[in-house]
Coordinates of C-alpha atoms in Angstrom, one line a residue:
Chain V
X12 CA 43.1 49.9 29.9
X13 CA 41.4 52.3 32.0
X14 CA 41.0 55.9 30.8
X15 CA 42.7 58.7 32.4
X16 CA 40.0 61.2 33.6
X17 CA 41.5 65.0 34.7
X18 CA 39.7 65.9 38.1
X19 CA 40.1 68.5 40.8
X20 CA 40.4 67.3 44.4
X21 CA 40.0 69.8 47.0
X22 CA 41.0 72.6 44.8
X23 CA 44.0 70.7 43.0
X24 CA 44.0 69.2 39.6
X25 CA 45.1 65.2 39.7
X26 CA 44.7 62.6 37.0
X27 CA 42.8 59.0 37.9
X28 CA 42.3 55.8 36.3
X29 CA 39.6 55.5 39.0
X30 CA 35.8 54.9 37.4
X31 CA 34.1 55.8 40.8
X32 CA 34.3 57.9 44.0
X33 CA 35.3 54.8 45.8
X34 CA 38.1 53.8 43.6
X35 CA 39.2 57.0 43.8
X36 CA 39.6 57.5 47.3
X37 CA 41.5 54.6 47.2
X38 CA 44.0 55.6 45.0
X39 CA 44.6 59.0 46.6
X40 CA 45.6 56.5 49.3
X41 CA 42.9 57.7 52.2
X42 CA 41.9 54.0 52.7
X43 CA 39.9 54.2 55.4
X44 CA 40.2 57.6 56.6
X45 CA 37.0 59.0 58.6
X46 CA 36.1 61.5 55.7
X47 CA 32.8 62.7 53.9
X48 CA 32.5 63.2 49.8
X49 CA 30.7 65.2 47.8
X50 CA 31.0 65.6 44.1
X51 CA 30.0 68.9 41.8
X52 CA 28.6 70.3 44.8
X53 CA 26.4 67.9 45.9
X54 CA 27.5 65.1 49.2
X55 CA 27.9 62.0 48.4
X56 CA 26.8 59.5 51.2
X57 CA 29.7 56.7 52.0
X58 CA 26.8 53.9 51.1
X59 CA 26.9 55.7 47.2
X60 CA 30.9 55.8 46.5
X61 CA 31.4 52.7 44.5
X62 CA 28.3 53.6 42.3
X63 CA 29.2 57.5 41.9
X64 CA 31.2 57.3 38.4
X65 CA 33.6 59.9 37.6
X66 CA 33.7 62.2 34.6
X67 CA 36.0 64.5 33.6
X68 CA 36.7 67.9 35.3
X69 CA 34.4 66.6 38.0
X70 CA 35.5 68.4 41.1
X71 CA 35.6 66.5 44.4
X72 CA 35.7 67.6 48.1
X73 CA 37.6 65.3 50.7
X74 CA 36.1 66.9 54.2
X75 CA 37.4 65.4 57.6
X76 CA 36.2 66.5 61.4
X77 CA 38.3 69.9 62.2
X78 CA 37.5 72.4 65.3
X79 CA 35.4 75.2 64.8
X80 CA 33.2 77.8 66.2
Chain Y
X18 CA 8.5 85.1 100.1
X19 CA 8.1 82.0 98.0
X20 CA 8.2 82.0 94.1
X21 CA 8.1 79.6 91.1
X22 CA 11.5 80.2 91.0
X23 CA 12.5 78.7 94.1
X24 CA 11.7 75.3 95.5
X25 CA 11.3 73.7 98.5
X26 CA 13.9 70.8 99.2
X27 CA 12.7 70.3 103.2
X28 CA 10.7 72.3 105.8
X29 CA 12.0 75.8 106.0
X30 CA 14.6 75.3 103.5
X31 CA 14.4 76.7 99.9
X32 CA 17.3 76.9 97.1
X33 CA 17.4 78.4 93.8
X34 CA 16.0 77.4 90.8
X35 CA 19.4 77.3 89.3
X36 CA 20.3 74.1 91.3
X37 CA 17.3 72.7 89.1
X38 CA 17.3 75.0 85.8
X39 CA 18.3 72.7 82.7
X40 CA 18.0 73.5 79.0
X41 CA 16.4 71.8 76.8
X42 CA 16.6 71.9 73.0
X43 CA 15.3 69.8 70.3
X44 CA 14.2 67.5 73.1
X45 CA 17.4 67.5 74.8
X46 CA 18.6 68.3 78.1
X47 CA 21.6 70.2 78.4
X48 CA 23.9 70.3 81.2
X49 CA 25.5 73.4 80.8
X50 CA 23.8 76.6 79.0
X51 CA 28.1 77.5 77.7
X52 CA 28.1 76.3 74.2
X53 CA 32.0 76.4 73.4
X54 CA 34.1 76.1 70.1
X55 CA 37.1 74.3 69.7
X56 CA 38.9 76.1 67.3
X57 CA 41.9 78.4 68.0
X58 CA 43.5 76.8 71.1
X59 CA 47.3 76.3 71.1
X60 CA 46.8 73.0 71.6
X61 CA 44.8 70.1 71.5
X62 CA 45.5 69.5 75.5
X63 CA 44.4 73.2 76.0
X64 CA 41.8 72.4 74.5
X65 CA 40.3 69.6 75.9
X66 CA 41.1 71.2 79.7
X67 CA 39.1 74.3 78.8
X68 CA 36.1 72.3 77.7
X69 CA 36.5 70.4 81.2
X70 CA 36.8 74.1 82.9
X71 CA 34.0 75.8 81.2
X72 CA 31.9 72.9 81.9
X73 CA 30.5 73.5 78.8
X74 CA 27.2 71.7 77.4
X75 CA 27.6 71.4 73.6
X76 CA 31.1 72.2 71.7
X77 CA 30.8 73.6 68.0
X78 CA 32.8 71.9 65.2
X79 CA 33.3 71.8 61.7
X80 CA 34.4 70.0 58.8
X81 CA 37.5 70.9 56.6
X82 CA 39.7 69.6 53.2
X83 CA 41.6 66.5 54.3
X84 CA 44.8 66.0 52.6
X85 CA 45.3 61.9 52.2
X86 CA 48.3 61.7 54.9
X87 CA 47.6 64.0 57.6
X88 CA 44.7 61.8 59.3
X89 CA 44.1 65.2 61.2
X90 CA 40.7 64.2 61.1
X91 CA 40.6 60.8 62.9
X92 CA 42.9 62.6 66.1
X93 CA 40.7 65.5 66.3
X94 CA 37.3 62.8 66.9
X95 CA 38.7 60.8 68.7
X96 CA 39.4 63.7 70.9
X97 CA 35.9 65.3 70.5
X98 CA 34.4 62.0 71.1
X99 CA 36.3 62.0 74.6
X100 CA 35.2 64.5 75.8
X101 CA 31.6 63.2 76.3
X102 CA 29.9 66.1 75.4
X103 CA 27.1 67.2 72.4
X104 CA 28.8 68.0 69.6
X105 CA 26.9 70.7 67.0
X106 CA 28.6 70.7 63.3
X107 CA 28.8 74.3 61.7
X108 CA 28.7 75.2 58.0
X109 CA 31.1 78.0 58.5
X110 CA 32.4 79.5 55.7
X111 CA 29.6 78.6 53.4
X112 CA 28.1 81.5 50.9
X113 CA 25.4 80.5 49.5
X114 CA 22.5 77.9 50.4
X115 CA 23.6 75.1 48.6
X116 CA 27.6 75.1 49.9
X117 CA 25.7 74.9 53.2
X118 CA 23.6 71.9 52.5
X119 CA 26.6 69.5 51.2
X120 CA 28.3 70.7 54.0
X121 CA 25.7 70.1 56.4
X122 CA 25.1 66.5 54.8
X123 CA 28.4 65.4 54.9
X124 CA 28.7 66.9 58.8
X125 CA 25.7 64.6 59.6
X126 CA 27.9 61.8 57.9
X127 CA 31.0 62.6 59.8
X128 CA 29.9 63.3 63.2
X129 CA 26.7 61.1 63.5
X130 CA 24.6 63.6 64.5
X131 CA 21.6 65.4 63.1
X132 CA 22.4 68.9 64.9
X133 CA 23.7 71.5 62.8
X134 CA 25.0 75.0 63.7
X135 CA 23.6 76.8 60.3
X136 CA 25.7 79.5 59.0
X137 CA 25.4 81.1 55.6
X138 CA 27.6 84.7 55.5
X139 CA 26.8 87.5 53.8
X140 CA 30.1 89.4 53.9
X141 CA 33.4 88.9 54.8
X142 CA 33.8 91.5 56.4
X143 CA 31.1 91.9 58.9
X144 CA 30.8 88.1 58.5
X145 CA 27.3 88.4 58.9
X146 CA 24.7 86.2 58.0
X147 CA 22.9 86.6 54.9
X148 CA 19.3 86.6 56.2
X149 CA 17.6 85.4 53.2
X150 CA 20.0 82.3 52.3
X151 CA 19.8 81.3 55.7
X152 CA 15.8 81.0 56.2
X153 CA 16.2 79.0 52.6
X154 CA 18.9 76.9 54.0
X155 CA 17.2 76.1 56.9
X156 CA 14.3 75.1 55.3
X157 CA 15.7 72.5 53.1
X158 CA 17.2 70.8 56.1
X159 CA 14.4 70.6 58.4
X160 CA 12.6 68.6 55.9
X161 CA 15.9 66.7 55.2
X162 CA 15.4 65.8 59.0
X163 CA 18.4 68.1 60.3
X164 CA 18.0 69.9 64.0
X165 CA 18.9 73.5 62.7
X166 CA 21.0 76.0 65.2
X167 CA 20.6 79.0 62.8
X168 CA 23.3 81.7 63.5
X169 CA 21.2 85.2 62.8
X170 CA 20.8 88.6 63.7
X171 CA 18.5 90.4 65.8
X172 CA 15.8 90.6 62.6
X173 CA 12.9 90.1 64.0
X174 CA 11.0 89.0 60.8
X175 CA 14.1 86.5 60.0
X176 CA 13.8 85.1 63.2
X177 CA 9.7 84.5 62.4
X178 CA 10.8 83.0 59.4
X179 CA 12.9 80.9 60.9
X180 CA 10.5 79.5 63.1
X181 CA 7.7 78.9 60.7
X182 CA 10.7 77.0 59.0
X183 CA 10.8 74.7 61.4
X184 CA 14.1 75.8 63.8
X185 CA 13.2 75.1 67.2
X186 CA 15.5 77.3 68.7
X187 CA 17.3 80.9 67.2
X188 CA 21.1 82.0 67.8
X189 CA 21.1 85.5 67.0
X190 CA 25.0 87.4 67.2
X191 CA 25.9 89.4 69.5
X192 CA 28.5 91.1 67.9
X193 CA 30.6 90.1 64.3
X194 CA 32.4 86.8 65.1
X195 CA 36.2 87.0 65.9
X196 CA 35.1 91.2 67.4
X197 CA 35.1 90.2 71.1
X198 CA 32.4 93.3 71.4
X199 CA 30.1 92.1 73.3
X200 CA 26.4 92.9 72.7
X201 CA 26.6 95.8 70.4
X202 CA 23.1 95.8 70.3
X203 CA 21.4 95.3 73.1
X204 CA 18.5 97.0 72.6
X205 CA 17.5 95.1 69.5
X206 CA 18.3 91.8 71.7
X207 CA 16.3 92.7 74.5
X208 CA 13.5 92.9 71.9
X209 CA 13.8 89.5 70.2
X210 CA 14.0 88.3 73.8
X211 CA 10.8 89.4 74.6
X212 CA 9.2 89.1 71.5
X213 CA 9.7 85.2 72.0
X214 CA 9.6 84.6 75.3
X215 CA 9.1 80.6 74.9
X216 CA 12.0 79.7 72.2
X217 CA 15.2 79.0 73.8
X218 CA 17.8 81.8 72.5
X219 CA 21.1 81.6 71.9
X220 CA 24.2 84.3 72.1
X221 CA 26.3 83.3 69.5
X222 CA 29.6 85.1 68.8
X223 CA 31.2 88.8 69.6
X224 CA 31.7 87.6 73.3
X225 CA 34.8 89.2 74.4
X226 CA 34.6 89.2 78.5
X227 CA 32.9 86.8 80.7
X228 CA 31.0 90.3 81.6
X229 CA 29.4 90.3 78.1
X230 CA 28.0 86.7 79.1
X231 CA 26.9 87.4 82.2
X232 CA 25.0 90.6 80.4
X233 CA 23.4 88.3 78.2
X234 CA 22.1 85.9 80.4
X235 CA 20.5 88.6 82.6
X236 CA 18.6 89.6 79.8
X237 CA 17.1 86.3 79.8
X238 CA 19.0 84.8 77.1
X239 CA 18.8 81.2 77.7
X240 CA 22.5 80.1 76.6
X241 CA 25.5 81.6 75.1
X242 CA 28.4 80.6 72.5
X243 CA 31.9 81.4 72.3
X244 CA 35.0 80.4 70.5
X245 CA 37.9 82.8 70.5
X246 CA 37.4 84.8 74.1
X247 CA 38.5 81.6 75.3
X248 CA 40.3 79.9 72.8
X249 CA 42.9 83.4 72.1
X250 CA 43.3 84.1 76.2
X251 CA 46.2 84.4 77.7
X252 CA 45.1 81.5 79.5
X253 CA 42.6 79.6 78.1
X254 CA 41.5 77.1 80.7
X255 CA 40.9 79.9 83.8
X256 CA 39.0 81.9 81.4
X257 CA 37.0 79.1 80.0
X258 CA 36.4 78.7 83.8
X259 CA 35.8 82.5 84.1
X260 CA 32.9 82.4 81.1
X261 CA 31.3 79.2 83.0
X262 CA 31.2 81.2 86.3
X263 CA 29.5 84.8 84.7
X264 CA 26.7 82.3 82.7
X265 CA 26.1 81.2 86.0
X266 CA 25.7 84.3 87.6
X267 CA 23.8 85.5 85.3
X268 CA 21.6 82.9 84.8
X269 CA 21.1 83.0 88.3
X270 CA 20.3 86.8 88.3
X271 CA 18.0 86.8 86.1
X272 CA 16.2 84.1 87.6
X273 CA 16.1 85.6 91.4
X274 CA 14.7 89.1 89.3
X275 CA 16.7 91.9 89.0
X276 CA 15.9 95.2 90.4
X277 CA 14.4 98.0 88.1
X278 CA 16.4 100.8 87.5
X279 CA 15.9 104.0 88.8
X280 CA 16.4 107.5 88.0
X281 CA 16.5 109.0 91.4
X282 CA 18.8 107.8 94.5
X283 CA 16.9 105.9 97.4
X284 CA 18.6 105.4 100.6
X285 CA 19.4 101.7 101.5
X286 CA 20.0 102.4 105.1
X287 CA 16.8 103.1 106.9
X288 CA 16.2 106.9 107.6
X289 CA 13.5 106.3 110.3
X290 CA 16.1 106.5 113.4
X291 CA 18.6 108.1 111.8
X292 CA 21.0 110.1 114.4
X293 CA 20.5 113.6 114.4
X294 CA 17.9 113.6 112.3
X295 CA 15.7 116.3 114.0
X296 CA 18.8 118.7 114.1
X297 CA 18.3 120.5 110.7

């Protein structure tokens, strides 16, 4: 069984059995949304999400296309 | 009298550069010199009109936290993508140089382009860009093969570094964003506009009137950006179409030459034949 790994997406705490980025996004349930990753700071291409591995307290951002100036 | 800004189109005939007078950054040609933001409209339809009406060029957008449901994302691109026109990423919001890389990296991701509108504020206040953060910023993603749009200020030796960072082009403010000012510094505008008369310049931000547009782009300015003047008008569409019409016009001025001004009043009617005349 899977370990449960504490993480903070977007700004909110939530608890995974995910192991990487991809598995993650999953779960969250964005499928196939058209969003970009980056983890601790740093983006994560969509070509490196099933080989990014979580670890605890990682903090993820979930970014879609939004208007702006 | 015939000038390079005027060409001939058949025997006797000329017409203004403007007909003719395109923009080109990073290699390519813009049709319009109204770079326009989509944020802030009351609707997506209001939007996508007021794009239409300001005929604008290039519209700015951004990327923001998307919750797992709201597929926000997806509806606004596939309006953006619509509208058939350049699209420039920002990193607004972003403090320090490395919020603005990721940010920048994973706009490149999202909206398939390598353009990015580079902003990396100082203060929340006066929202203005922190100078020294911004020429690091930039420089990291010009060798990370980005085409950097670097939102600055008038600072001359920012705006060197810039260049010798490798941006191709500068945007310096014209007033805080969000102030609808206008140029609140026009003499140190006028400056960086001569100072580099060959790198196309932008007028990003503080635009409150189509007259602050038109102002700019008789001072030789070779573009200008706006968000909220349009975006927070009564009615957004006519005065997206009121901004498109004063960069015209003042692109056009400052390409047919405008007068110097003068400190004494010269008669515009001729005085030679001038009735009584002789009676004094």
């Amino acid at each position: 069984m899977d370990a449960v790994l504490e993480v903070v997406v977007n700004g909110e705490r939530a608890r995974t059995r995910a192991r990487t980025l991809a598995e993650l996004l999953i779960e969250l349930g964005y499928g196939d949304a058209k969003v970009a990753t980056a983890r601790n700071g740093d983006f994560v291409p969509l070509r490196k999400r099933d080989t990014v591995e979580l670890s605890g307290g990682d903090t993820i951002e979930i970014v879609s296309p939004r208007q702006g100036g | 009298m015939m000038t390079d800004t005027m060409i001939n189109t058949k025997p006797g005939a000329v017409r203004p550069a403007a007909a003719r007078d395109g923009l080109a950054v990073y290699g390519t040609e813009l049709a319009s010199r109204l770079f326009l933001g989509t944020a802030q409209y009351p609707s997506p339809q209001m939007l996508e009109h007021a794009v239409k009406a300001a005929g604008a060029g290039v519209v700015t957008v951004s990327v923001r936290r998307e919750g797992a449901r709201d597929k926000g994302g997806q509806r606004f691109w596939d309006l953006i993508a619509g509208l058939g026109v350049r699209v420039l990423p920002n990193t607004a919001g972003c403090r320090t140089v490395r919020e603005a890389i990721a940010t920048a990296e994973m706009a490149r991701e999202l909206f398939d382009t390598d353009w990015v509108k580079l902003e990396v504020i100082a203060n929340d206040d006066t929202l203005q860009p922190d100078l020294f953060g911004l020429v690091e910023a930039a420089g990291i993603l010009v060798r990370e093969g980005f085409k950097v749009f670097p939102y600055t200020t008038e600072d001359l030796g920012a705006a060197e570094r810039l260049l010798a960072a490798g941006c191709e082009l500068l945007m310096p403010w014209g007033a805080p964003i969000g102030t609808g000012r206008g140029l609140a510094n026009p003499y140190a505008l006028r400056t960086l506009r001569n100072y580099f008369p060959g790198v196309p310049l932008v007028v990003d931000a503080g635009m409150g009137a189509p007259s602050h547009a038109a102002q700019a782009m008789e001072m030789g300015f070779d573009a200008v950006l706006l968000n909220t003047a349009v975006a927070k008008a009564g009615d957004p569409v006519a005065m997206a179409e009121a901004f498109g019409a004063a960069i015209r016009a003042g692109r056009t001025a400052f390409l047919a030459g405008i007068m110097e001004v003068r400190d004494m009043a010269a008669p515009s009617t001729p005085v030679a034949g001038t009735p009584f005349f002789d009676l004094k």
